[in-house]
Amino acid sequence: MKRNIKLVISYDGSRYNGWQRQGNTSKTIQEKIEQVLSKMTGEEIEIHGSGRTDAGVHAKGQVANFITDSKLPIEQIKNYLNQYLPNDIAVLEVMEVKERFHARLNAVKKRYNYTIWNDNVPNVFERNYMYTVEEPLDLEKMKQAADYLIGEHDFKSFCANKRMKKSTIRTIYAINIYSAGSKIVLSFEGNGFLYNMVRIMAGTLIEVGLGEITPEQIVRILERREREAAGALAPAKGLCLEKVWYEGERL
Amino acid sequence: MKRNIKLVISYDGSRYNGWQRQGNTSKTIQEKIEQVLSKMTGEEIEIHGSGRTDAGVHAKGQVANFITDSKLPIEQIKNYLNQYLPNDIAVLEVMEVKERFHARLNAVKKRYNYTIWNDNVPNVFERNYMYTVEEPLDLEKMKQAADYLIGEHDFKSFCANKRMKKSTIRTIYAINIYSAGSKIVLSFEGNGFLYNMVRIMAGTLIEVGLGEITPEQIVRILERREREAAGALAPAKGLCLEKVWYEGERL
């Protein structure tokens, strides 16, 4: 009897070439987890993540699932993974789910946080998890600009894949912008995100905060439907996949 | 006219062989800062830290001072340091102080925090700043044990230097133990600390929390005045020098 196992995973992406397996030569998070699971079960395990994260991007709540014949208790799978995974990958939750559950296909909502250190004195302890902007950012203007991004839009201007043939329409449910001391968090919730979309939105909002783009220009940037219209790609290290929601879960 | 400059420094000690300069071969925090200051002033600058921190120990408020002929404005010194220091060392404050100020000799109080991650699921983001103890710790017992350490005592049992010829009497003003989720902080304030004293106190309190030592045994451990009486040395990465106080400052 096959079992379908869901994992909630946290990782510091600094050392990795992103989530997705790329053959045997590169170091990815998917590979590391598959290696440990394959060793544990004696099967060749393939995991399905909720989506790729790029090189250097972090996660506090990445979700993946895999099919196995193994009868190992859930708690034992969790302990085995946390014992044998490198110390920059941790499995927070393990649970058995229905046969038809698929971490990517069934995801209905995701939250990504982009964290900025807005100070000219470096933060040494969180330096790998934040992007430093030394010049003061105007939070109010960034919030005004963010409002124009909320809702259903064609986000082609915020997509790094220029040959994207599928729909570039996505819905952003919320963008929360808040600060604590010199730390500024841009928190994006949506039904899905295009390639580099969160980092391009973050880069664009930073340019608004610096006064290089006005909040109102966001309307025109969306309308133009070309990558050149939007701001720069913000660095990977500030980005973290916080949470993935599924059908039937409270949104 | 000589100026005396005081620095408040933050560092991630993971990559360093501790604070103190050890000739030209080893990588220490003192050396890194002296190199940048010497380059900036064109003089051979020597800095005096409030005390050494061991390899792998961190700081949020290490204090040091140096004498210079340079007339550079304070703000410029701060910016220069933060621009040229490695990204795991930051200078939080720079100020001109009286000629007789000495960061080590005039220190009257220090606070060290020892941070424990008490969970069997790793914390990937703060893994270099906490010591993981998987078995549950009894905080109440640790607090009871800590109470026996407060006050003026001979801490010879908590000193790693067996040939220590100077006085091993120190005063602990407070030990605050608090938790937030799976994180436990042991915060020690005292007029001075012997070699490895905080890490041996932390290691001993952890053994109390695990039920291996009773709180009351602390009395006997202090009385014995030998290193073997106390618990194990807790790992360096959990330790952080939080703050140093000087005469005339509010304690």
Short mmCIF file of C-alpha atoms in Angstrom, two decimals:
data_model
loop_
_atom_site.label_atom_id
_atom_site.label_comp_id
_atom_site.label_asym_id
_atom_site.label_seq_id
_atom_site.Cartn_x
_atom_site.Cartn_y
_atom_site.Cartn_z
CA MET A 1 0.00 0.00 0.00
CA LYS A 2 1.51 3.28 -1.17
CA ARG A 3 1.62 6.19 1.29
CA ASN A 4 1.72 9.87 0.36
CA ILE A 5 3.84 11.90 2.81
CA LYS A 6 3.79 15.68 3.12
CA LEU A 7 6.80 17.59 4.48
CA VAL A 8 7.06 21.18 5.72
CA ILE A 9 10.66 22.26 5.27
CA SER A 10 12.84 25.14 6.46
CA TYR A 11 16.18 25.96 4.87
CA ASP A 12 18.94 28.51 4.73
CA GLY A 13 19.44 28.69 0.96
CA SER A 14 22.83 30.46 1.12
CA ARG A 15 24.91 27.40 0.19
CA TYR A 16 22.57 25.94 -2.44
CA ASN A 17 21.86 26.27 -6.14
CA GLY A 18 18.19 26.59 -5.31
CA TRP A 19 15.47 24.04 -4.65
CA GLN A 20 15.29 22.05 -7.87
CA ARG A 21 17.38 19.00 -8.69
CA GLN A 22 19.69 19.67 -11.66
CA GLY A 23 21.36 16.32 -12.26
CA ASN A 24 24.08 14.96 -10.03
CA THR A 25 26.58 17.76 -10.26
CA SER A 26 24.89 20.65 -8.52
CA LYS A 27 23.95 21.10 -4.91
CA THR A 28 20.24 21.64 -4.46
CA ILE A 29 17.84 21.27 -1.56
CA GLN A 30 15.61 18.81 -3.39
CA GLU A 31 18.60 16.52 -4.03
CA LYS A 32 19.72 16.58 -0.39
CA ILE A 33 16.27 15.60 0.85
CA GLU A 34 15.78 12.92 -1.82
CA GLN A 35 19.15 11.39 -0.94
CA VAL A 36 18.24 11.05 2.74
CA LEU A 37 14.75 9.71 1.99
CA SER A 38 16.11 7.20 -0.53
CA LYS A 39 18.66 5.98 2.01
CA MET A 40 15.97 5.72 4.68
CA THR A 41 13.43 3.78 2.57
CA GLY A 42 15.72 1.82 0.26
CA GLU A 43 13.55 3.14 -2.60
CA GLU A 44 14.36 5.80 -5.17
CA ILE A 45 12.34 8.68 -3.77
CA GLU A 46 11.30 11.71 -5.80
CA ILE A 47 9.85 14.69 -3.98
CA HIS A 48 7.49 17.32 -5.42
CA GLY A 49 8.02 20.79 -4.03
CA SER A 50 5.31 23.49 -3.98
CA GLY A 51 7.56 25.44 -6.33
CA ARG A 52 11.20 26.17 -7.05
CA THR A 53 13.16 28.65 -5.04
CA ASP A 54 16.21 30.23 -6.68
CA ALA A 55 19.83 29.96 -5.56
CA GLY A 56 20.26 31.82 -2.27
CA VAL A 57 16.54 32.04 -1.48
CA HIS A 58 15.41 30.75 1.93
CA ALA A 59 12.30 28.97 3.23
CA LYS A 60 10.52 28.73 6.54
CA GLY A 61 7.60 26.75 5.18
CA GLN A 62 8.39 25.07 1.85
CA VAL A 63 6.06 22.11 1.28
CA ALA A 64 6.86 18.90 -0.59
CA ASN A 65 5.34 15.44 -0.90
CA PHE A 66 6.52 11.98 -1.90
CA ILE A 67 5.09 8.51 -2.47
CA THR A 68 6.58 5.55 -0.63
CA ASP A 69 5.99 1.90 0.29
CA SER A 70 7.76 2.48 3.59
CA LYS A 71 5.79 1.72 6.75
CA LEU A 72 8.02 3.81 9.02
CA PRO A 73 6.06 5.83 11.59
CA ILE A 74 5.74 9.56 10.82
CA GLU A 75 7.72 10.61 13.89
CA GLN A 76 10.58 8.31 12.91
CA ILE A 77 10.69 9.78 9.38
CA LYS A 78 10.93 13.27 10.86
CA ASN A 79 13.71 12.33 13.27
CA TYR A 80 15.65 10.46 10.58
CA LEU A 81 15.48 13.44 8.21
CA ASN A 82 16.58 15.93 10.86
CA GLN A 83 19.41 13.65 11.92
CA TYR A 84 20.85 13.08 8.44
CA LEU A 85 20.08 16.33 6.62
CA PRO A 86 22.77 19.07 6.64
CA ASN A 87 22.29 21.60 9.45
CA ASP A 88 20.93 24.25 7.07
CA ILE A 89 17.88 22.13 6.15
CA ALA A 90 15.26 21.15 8.74
CA VAL A 91 11.98 19.26 8.48
CA LEU A 92 9.40 21.00 10.67
CA GLU A 93 6.41 18.73 10.01
CA VAL A 94 5.77 15.32 8.51
CA MET A 95 2.24 14.04 7.92
CA GLU A 96 0.46 11.37 5.90
CA VAL A 97 -1.94 12.87 3.37
CA LYS A 98 -4.52 11.67 0.85
CA GLU A 99 -3.29 9.84 -2.21
CA ARG A 100 -4.21 12.69 -4.56
CA PHE A 101 -2.38 15.46 -2.64
CA HIS A 102 0.32 17.14 -4.75
CA ALA A 103 2.42 19.93 -3.19
CA ARG A 104 2.63 22.00 -6.38
CA LEU A 105 -0.67 21.30 -8.13
CA ASN A 106 -2.85 21.74 -5.04
CA ALA A 107 -1.24 24.90 -3.65
CA VAL A 108 -3.80 27.70 -3.54
CA LYS A 109 -1.88 30.48 -1.84
CA LYS A 110 1.71 31.36 -0.91
CA ARG A 111 3.37 33.93 1.28
CA TYR A 112 6.85 35.24 0.49
CA ASN A 113 8.65 37.77 2.72
CA TYR A 114 11.34 40.08 1.39
CA THR A 115 13.47 41.52 4.22
CA ILE A 116 15.49 44.73 3.96
CA TRP A 117 18.06 46.07 6.44
CA ASN A 118 17.67 49.82 6.05
CA ASP A 119 20.71 51.14 7.88
CA ASN A 120 24.29 52.13 7.13
CA VAL A 121 25.54 50.03 10.08
CA PRO A 122 25.58 46.38 9.01
CA ASN A 123 23.62 43.70 10.88
CA VAL A 124 26.22 40.94 11.25
CA PHE A 125 23.91 38.21 12.59
CA GLU A 126 21.21 38.31 9.91
CA ARG A 127 23.39 39.45 7.02
CA ASN A 128 22.58 36.36 4.93
CA TYR A 129 18.81 36.82 5.29
CA MET A 130 18.37 40.49 4.46
CA TYR A 131 19.28 42.89 1.66
CA THR A 132 20.97 46.05 2.95
CA VAL A 133 19.78 49.40 1.60
CA GLU A 134 21.77 52.19 3.25
CA GLU A 135 19.69 55.17 2.09
CA PRO A 136 16.47 55.75 4.06
CA LEU A 137 13.35 54.27 2.43
CA ASP A 138 10.01 56.07 2.41
CA LEU A 139 7.66 53.39 3.75
CA GLU A 140 4.50 55.36 3.10
CA LYS A 141 5.29 55.69 -0.60
CA MET A 142 6.15 51.98 -0.77
CA LYS A 143 2.75 51.15 0.77
CA GLN A 144 0.97 53.39 -1.75
CA ALA A 145 2.81 51.70 -4.62
CA ALA A 146 2.06 48.23 -3.22
CA ASP A 147 -1.67 48.99 -3.28
CA TYR A 148 -1.54 49.23 -7.08
CA LEU A 149 -0.14 45.69 -7.25
CA ILE A 150 -2.91 44.11 -5.18
CA GLY A 151 -5.64 42.27 -7.05
CA GLU A 152 -5.75 40.34 -10.32
CA HIS A 153 -3.30 41.73 -12.87
CA ASP A 154 -1.16 40.69 -15.79
CA PHE A 155 2.27 40.63 -14.14
CA LYS A 156 4.29 40.19 -17.34
CA SER A 157 6.40 43.27 -16.44
CA PHE A 158 7.37 41.45 -13.24
CA CYS A 159 8.38 38.18 -14.90
CA ALA A 160 12.03 37.41 -15.67
CA ASN A 161 11.11 34.74 -18.21
CA LYS A 162 10.71 36.74 -21.41
CA ARG A 163 9.57 33.74 -23.43
CA MET A 164 6.81 32.89 -20.96
CA LYS A 165 4.03 31.42 -23.11
CA LYS A 166 1.56 30.56 -20.37
CA SER A 167 -0.69 33.11 -18.73
CA THR A 168 1.08 35.83 -16.76
CA ILE A 169 -2.09 36.76 -14.89
CA ARG A 170 -1.88 36.28 -11.14
CA THR A 171 -3.79 37.52 -8.10
CA ILE A 172 -2.04 39.25 -5.22
CA TYR A 173 -4.23 39.02 -2.12
CA ALA A 174 -2.17 41.24 0.15
CA ILE A 175 1.14 43.09 0.44
CA ASN A 176 1.94 43.95 4.05
CA ILE A 177 4.83 46.30 4.67
CA TYR A 178 6.07 46.73 8.23
CA SER A 179 9.24 47.71 10.03
CA ALA A 180 10.90 46.89 13.34
CA GLY A 181 13.90 49.10 14.05
CA SER A 182 16.00 49.15 10.88
CA LYS A 183 14.39 45.99 9.51
CA ILE A 184 11.69 46.34 6.86
CA VAL A 185 9.60 43.37 5.76
CA LEU A 186 7.63 43.28 2.50
CA SER A 187 5.18 40.40 2.82
CA PHE A 188 3.46 39.20 -0.37
CA GLU A 189 0.48 36.84 -0.48
CA GLY A 190 -0.89 35.58 -3.76
CA ASN A 191 -2.35 32.60 -5.60
CA GLY A 192 0.92 32.09 -7.45
CA PHE A 193 4.06 33.92 -8.50
CA LEU A 194 5.89 34.08 -11.84
CA TYR A 195 9.63 33.51 -12.24
CA ASN A 196 11.43 36.15 -10.10
CA MET A 197 8.14 38.01 -9.62
CA VAL A 198 8.55 38.65 -5.88
CA ARG A 199 12.14 39.84 -6.26
CA ILE A 200 11.18 42.20 -9.12
CA MET A 201 8.23 43.56 -7.08
CA ALA A 202 10.61 44.03 -4.09
CA GLY A 203 13.21 45.75 -6.29
CA THR A 204 10.55 48.03 -7.76
CA LEU A 205 9.13 48.93 -4.33
CA ILE A 206 12.65 49.72 -3.12
CA GLU A 207 13.06 52.14 -6.05
CA VAL A 208 9.77 53.73 -5.01
CA GLY A 209 11.07 54.01 -1.43
CA LEU A 210 14.20 55.74 -2.73
CA GLY A 211 12.10 58.21 -4.74
CA GLU A 212 13.25 56.92 -8.13
CA ILE A 213 9.76 55.79 -9.13
CA THR A 214 6.48 57.39 -8.00
CA PRO A 215 3.76 55.13 -6.55
CA GLU A 216 1.44 56.10 -9.42
CA GLN A 217 3.93 54.84 -12.02
CA ILE A 218 3.11 51.27 -10.96
CA VAL A 219 -0.09 51.47 -13.03
CA ARG A 220 1.88 52.22 -16.18
CA ILE A 221 4.50 49.57 -15.36
CA LEU A 222 1.77 46.91 -15.18
CA GLU A 223 0.20 48.15 -18.42
CA ARG A 224 3.43 48.00 -20.42
CA ARG A 225 3.74 44.22 -20.00
CA GLU A 226 7.52 44.16 -20.50
CA ARG A 227 10.28 43.34 -18.03
CA GLU A 228 12.16 46.60 -18.78
CA ALA A 229 9.27 48.64 -17.39
CA ALA A 230 9.72 47.41 -13.80
CA GLY A 231 12.56 47.99 -11.33
CA ALA A 232 15.70 45.92 -10.70
CA LEU A 233 15.72 42.34 -9.46
CA ALA A 234 16.31 42.47 -5.68
CA PRO A 235 19.03 40.06 -4.41
CA ALA A 236 18.05 36.47 -3.55
CA LYS A 237 19.25 36.52 0.05
CA GLY A 238 16.43 38.83 1.21
CA LEU A 239 13.72 36.42 0.03
CA CYS A 240 12.04 33.71 2.10
CA LEU A 241 9.13 31.39 1.26
CA GLU A 242 7.12 31.66 4.47
CA LYS A 243 4.03 29.52 3.97
CA VAL A 244 2.06 27.53 1.41
CA TRP A 245 -1.70 26.98 1.75
CA TYR A 246 -3.78 24.12 0.32
CA GLU A 247 -7.43 23.54 -0.49
CA GLY A 248 -9.48 22.98 2.62
CA GLU A 249 -7.06 24.93 4.83
CA ARG A 250 -8.10 28.20 6.39
CA LEU A 251 -6.72 31.01 4.18
CA MET B 1 46.91 66.44 20.19
CA LYS B 2 46.14 62.76 20.87
CA ARG B 3 42.52 61.62 20.76
CA ASN B 4 41.09 58.61 22.56
CA ILE B 5 38.34 56.90 20.55
CA LYS B 6 35.86 54.39 21.96
CA LEU B 7 34.19 51.80 19.70
CA VAL B 8 31.14 49.61 20.33
CA ILE B 9 31.48 46.53 18.13
CA SER B 10 29.22 43.70 17.00
CA TYR B 11 30.59 40.52 15.46
CA ASP B 12 29.67 37.05 14.35
CA GLY B 13 32.62 35.14 15.82
CA SER B 14 32.05 31.94 13.77
CA ARG B 15 34.96 32.48 11.35
CA TYR B 16 37.48 33.87 13.86
CA ASN B 17 40.08 32.60 16.29
CA GLY B 18 38.59 34.86 18.92
CA TRP B 19 39.11 38.52 19.73
CA GLN B 20 42.76 38.76 20.62
CA ARG B 21 45.59 39.34 18.16
CA GLN B 22 47.94 36.34 18.00
CA GLY B 23 50.70 37.43 15.66
CA ASN B 24 50.23 37.65 11.93
CA THR B 25 49.20 34.11 11.17
CA SER B 26 45.82 33.81 12.80
CA LYS B 27 42.54 35.47 12.01
CA THR B 28 41.22 37.48 14.93
CA ILE B 29 38.71 40.29 15.32
CA GLN B 30 41.22 42.63 16.97
CA GLU B 31 43.59 42.22 14.01
CA LYS B 32 40.87 42.95 11.43
CA ILE B 33 39.87 46.17 13.17
CA GLU B 34 43.49 47.28 13.75
CA GLN B 35 44.28 46.72 10.06
CA VAL B 36 41.43 48.95 8.92
CA LEU B 37 42.20 51.67 11.50
CA SER B 38 45.90 51.63 10.61
CA LYS B 39 45.07 51.98 6.93
CA MET B 40 42.65 54.80 7.68
CA THR B 41 45.00 56.82 9.90
CA GLY B 42 48.38 55.94 8.42
CA GLU B 43 49.47 55.18 12.01
CA GLU B 44 50.07 51.82 13.64
CA ILE B 45 46.91 51.54 15.70
CA GLU B 46 46.56 49.22 18.69
CA ILE B 47 43.09 48.71 20.14
CA HIS B 48 42.26 47.67 23.72
CA GLY B 49 39.21 45.46 24.05
CA SER B 50 37.10 45.19 27.21
CA GLY B 51 38.21 41.56 27.33
CA ARG B 52 38.98 38.63 25.07
CA THR B 53 36.27 36.50 23.57
CA ASP B 54 37.16 32.93 22.59
CA ALA B 55 37.10 31.43 19.11
CA GLY B 56 33.48 31.18 17.93
CA VAL B 57 32.06 33.52 20.58
CA HIS B 58 29.93 36.44 19.34
CA ALA B 59 29.41 40.03 20.47
CA LYS B 60 26.63 42.58 20.20
CA GLY B 61 28.37 45.15 22.38
CA GLN B 62 32.11 44.55 22.66
CA VAL B 63 33.91 47.78 23.60
CA ALA B 64 37.43 48.84 22.58
CA ASN B 65 39.44 52.05 22.53
CA PHE B 66 42.50 53.39 20.71
CA ILE B 67 44.73 56.45 20.72
CA THR B 68 45.29 58.38 17.51
CA ASP B 69 46.61 61.65 16.10
CA SER B 70 43.98 61.52 13.35
CA LYS B 71 41.59 64.46 13.13
CA LEU B 72 38.94 62.56 11.13
CA PRO B 73 35.38 63.32 12.25
CA ILE B 74 33.74 60.60 14.35
CA GLU B 75 31.03 59.88 11.76
CA GLN B 76 33.68 59.42 9.07
CA ILE B 77 35.60 56.92 11.23
CA LYS B 78 32.41 54.92 11.72
CA ASN B 79 31.58 54.88 8.02
CA TYR B 80 35.13 53.99 7.02
CA LEU B 81 35.21 51.08 9.45
CA ASN B 82 31.85 49.71 8.32
CA GLN B 83 32.87 50.05 4.69
CA TYR B 84 36.19 48.23 4.98
CA LEU B 85 35.57 45.67 7.73
CA PRO B 86 34.42 42.16 6.68
CA ASN B 87 30.62 41.80 6.72
CA ASP B 88 30.69 39.78 9.97
CA ILE B 89 32.13 42.71 11.98
CA ALA B 90 30.20 45.98 12.43
CA VAL B 91 30.96 49.13 14.40
CA LEU B 92 27.75 50.31 16.09
CA GLU B 93 29.09 53.39 17.85
CA VAL B 94 32.18 55.59 17.71
CA MET B 95 32.79 58.35 20.25
CA GLU B 96 35.63 60.49 21.54
CA VAL B 97 36.32 59.84 25.23
CA LYS B 98 38.56 61.21 27.96
CA GLU B 99 42.28 60.55 27.72
CA ARG B 100 42.30 58.16 30.69
CA PHE B 101 39.46 55.92 29.43
CA HIS B 102 40.57 52.28 28.99
CA ALA B 103 38.06 49.71 27.70
CA ARG B 104 39.41 46.87 29.85
CA LEU B 105 40.62 48.62 33.01
CA ASN B 106 37.53 50.83 33.44
CA ALA B 107 34.85 48.20 32.76
CA VAL B 108 32.67 47.79 35.85
CA LYS B 109 30.02 45.36 34.62
CA LYS B 110 29.41 42.99 31.71
CA ARG B 111 26.46 41.04 30.40
CA TYR B 112 26.92 37.76 28.55
CA ASN B 113 23.99 35.82 27.08
CA TYR B 114 24.14 32.08 26.50
CA THR B 115 21.44 30.93 24.06
CA ILE B 116 20.11 27.37 23.86
CA TRP B 117 17.81 25.89 21.20
CA ASN B 118 15.83 23.32 23.18
CA ASP B 119 14.14 21.31 20.43
CA ASN B 120 14.77 18.21 18.35
CA VAL B 121 13.92 20.12 15.14
CA PRO B 122 16.92 22.26 14.16
CA ASN B 123 16.69 26.04 13.76
CA VAL B 124 18.47 26.58 10.46
CA PHE B 125 18.63 30.39 10.57
CA GLU B 126 20.20 30.87 13.99
CA ARG B 127 22.20 27.62 14.09
CA ASN B 128 25.52 29.45 14.51
CA TYR B 129 24.30 31.50 17.48
CA MET B 130 22.72 28.84 19.67
CA TYR B 131 23.66 25.52 21.23
CA THR B 132 21.07 22.82 20.53
CA VAL B 133 19.96 20.63 23.44
CA GLU B 134 17.36 18.14 22.19
CA GLU B 135 16.16 16.79 25.56
CA PRO B 136 13.70 19.06 27.40
CA LEU B 137 15.29 21.30 30.03
CA ASP B 138 13.67 22.01 33.39
CA LEU B 139 13.79 25.81 33.54
CA GLU B 140 12.57 26.03 37.13
CA LYS B 141 15.44 23.87 38.37
CA MET B 142 17.91 25.91 36.32
CA LYS B 143 16.59 29.10 37.94
CA GLN B 144 16.94 27.59 41.40
CA ALA B 145 20.53 26.55 40.64
CA ALA B 146 21.34 29.98 39.19
CA ASP B 147 20.27 31.63 42.46
CA TYR B 148 23.16 29.88 44.25
CA LEU B 149 25.64 31.48 41.83
CA ILE B 150 24.43 35.04 42.40
CA GLY B 151 26.52 37.23 44.71
CA GLU B 152 30.22 37.35 45.56
CA HIS B 153 31.83 33.90 45.39
CA ASP B 154 35.12 32.23 44.69
CA PHE B 155 34.44 30.89 41.17
CA LYS B 156 37.60 28.75 40.94
CA SER B 157 35.44 25.69 40.06
CA PHE B 158 34.15 27.65 37.06
CA CYS B 159 37.58 28.72 35.75
CA ALA B 160 39.30 26.80 32.93
CA ASN B 161 42.71 28.23 33.81
CA LYS B 162 43.97 25.78 36.43
CA ARG B 163 47.12 27.78 37.10
CA MET B 164 45.18 30.99 37.76
CA LYS B 165 47.27 32.81 40.37
CA LYS B 166 45.19 35.96 40.70
CA SER B 167 41.99 36.12 42.72
CA THR B 168 39.15 33.94 41.45
CA ILE B 169 36.58 35.90 43.44
CA ARG B 170 33.93 37.59 41.32
CA THR B 171 30.47 39.05 41.86
CA ILE B 172 27.48 37.94 39.81
CA TYR B 173 24.79 40.62 39.98
CA ALA B 174 22.06 38.73 38.16
CA ILE B 175 21.31 35.59 36.17
CA ASN B 176 18.11 35.95 34.17
CA ILE B 177 16.72 32.83 32.54
CA TYR B 178 13.89 33.21 30.05
CA SER B 179 12.45 31.36 27.09
CA ALA B 180 10.61 32.27 23.88
CA GLY B 181 9.31 29.22 22.07
CA SER B 182 12.13 26.68 21.91
CA LYS B 183 14.79 29.32 22.59
CA ILE B 184 16.20 29.61 26.12
CA VAL B 185 18.46 32.51 27.11
CA LEU B 186 20.72 32.44 30.15
CA SER B 187 21.75 36.04 30.79
CA PHE B 188 24.66 36.65 33.17
CA GLU B 189 25.63 40.03 34.63
CA GLY B 190 28.71 40.42 36.77
CA ASN B 191 31.66 42.66 37.61
CA GLY B 192 34.00 40.35 35.70
CA PHE B 193 34.29 36.79 34.46
CA LEU B 194 37.15 34.28 34.66
CA TYR B 195 38.45 32.34 31.67
CA ASN B 196 35.52 30.25 30.28
CA MET B 197 33.47 31.07 33.39
CA VAL B 198 30.22 31.85 31.55
CA ARG B 199 30.45 28.74 29.38
CA ILE B 200 31.13 26.53 32.42
CA MET B 201 28.21 28.10 34.31
CA ALA B 202 26.00 27.55 31.23
CA GLY B 203 27.18 23.95 30.88
CA THR B 204 26.53 23.32 34.58
CA LEU B 205 23.04 24.88 34.44
CA ILE B 206 22.23 22.73 31.39
CA GLU B 207 23.18 19.62 33.42
CA VAL B 208 20.84 20.86 36.15
CA GLY B 209 18.10 21.31 33.54
CA LEU B 210 18.66 17.73 32.39
CA GLY B 211 18.40 16.43 35.96
CA GLU B 212 22.04 15.32 36.14
CA ILE B 213 22.90 17.78 38.93
CA THR B 214 20.47 19.05 41.60
CA PRO B 215 20.20 22.81 42.17
CA GLU B 216 21.48 22.37 45.73
CA GLN B 217 24.70 20.75 44.51
CA ILE B 218 25.83 24.16 43.22
CA VAL B 219 26.78 25.08 46.80
CA ARG B 220 29.16 22.16 47.04
CA ILE B 221 30.54 22.79 43.54
CA LEU B 222 31.49 26.37 44.54
CA GLU B 223 33.04 25.13 47.81
CA ARG B 224 35.28 22.56 46.15
CA ARG B 225 37.21 25.19 44.20
CA GLU B 226 38.31 22.79 41.44
CA ARG B 227 37.33 22.70 37.79
CA GLU B 228 36.33 19.02 37.94
CA ALA B 229 33.53 19.83 40.37
CA ALA B 230 31.50 21.86 37.84
CA GLY B 231 29.72 20.74 34.66
CA ALA B 232 30.98 20.61 31.08
CA LEU B 233 32.13 23.60 29.05
CA ALA B 234 29.18 24.66 26.86
CA PRO B 235 30.07 25.25 23.17
CA ALA B 236 31.34 28.69 22.13
CA LYS B 237 28.69 29.39 19.48
CA GLY B 238 25.91 29.88 22.08
CA LEU B 239 27.80 32.70 23.82
CA CYS B 240 27.48 36.42 23.09
CA LEU B 241 28.99 39.44 24.87
CA GLU B 242 25.94 41.70 25.03
CA LYS B 243 27.07 44.84 26.85
CA VAL B 244 29.90 46.40 28.83
CA TRP B 245 29.29 49.13 31.39
CA TYR B 246 31.74 51.81 32.57
CA GLU B 247 32.09 54.07 35.62
CA GLY B 248 29.60 56.91 35.50
CA GLU B 249 27.15 54.95 33.34
CA ARG B 250 23.80 53.90 34.72
CA LEU B 251 24.14 50.23 35.76
#
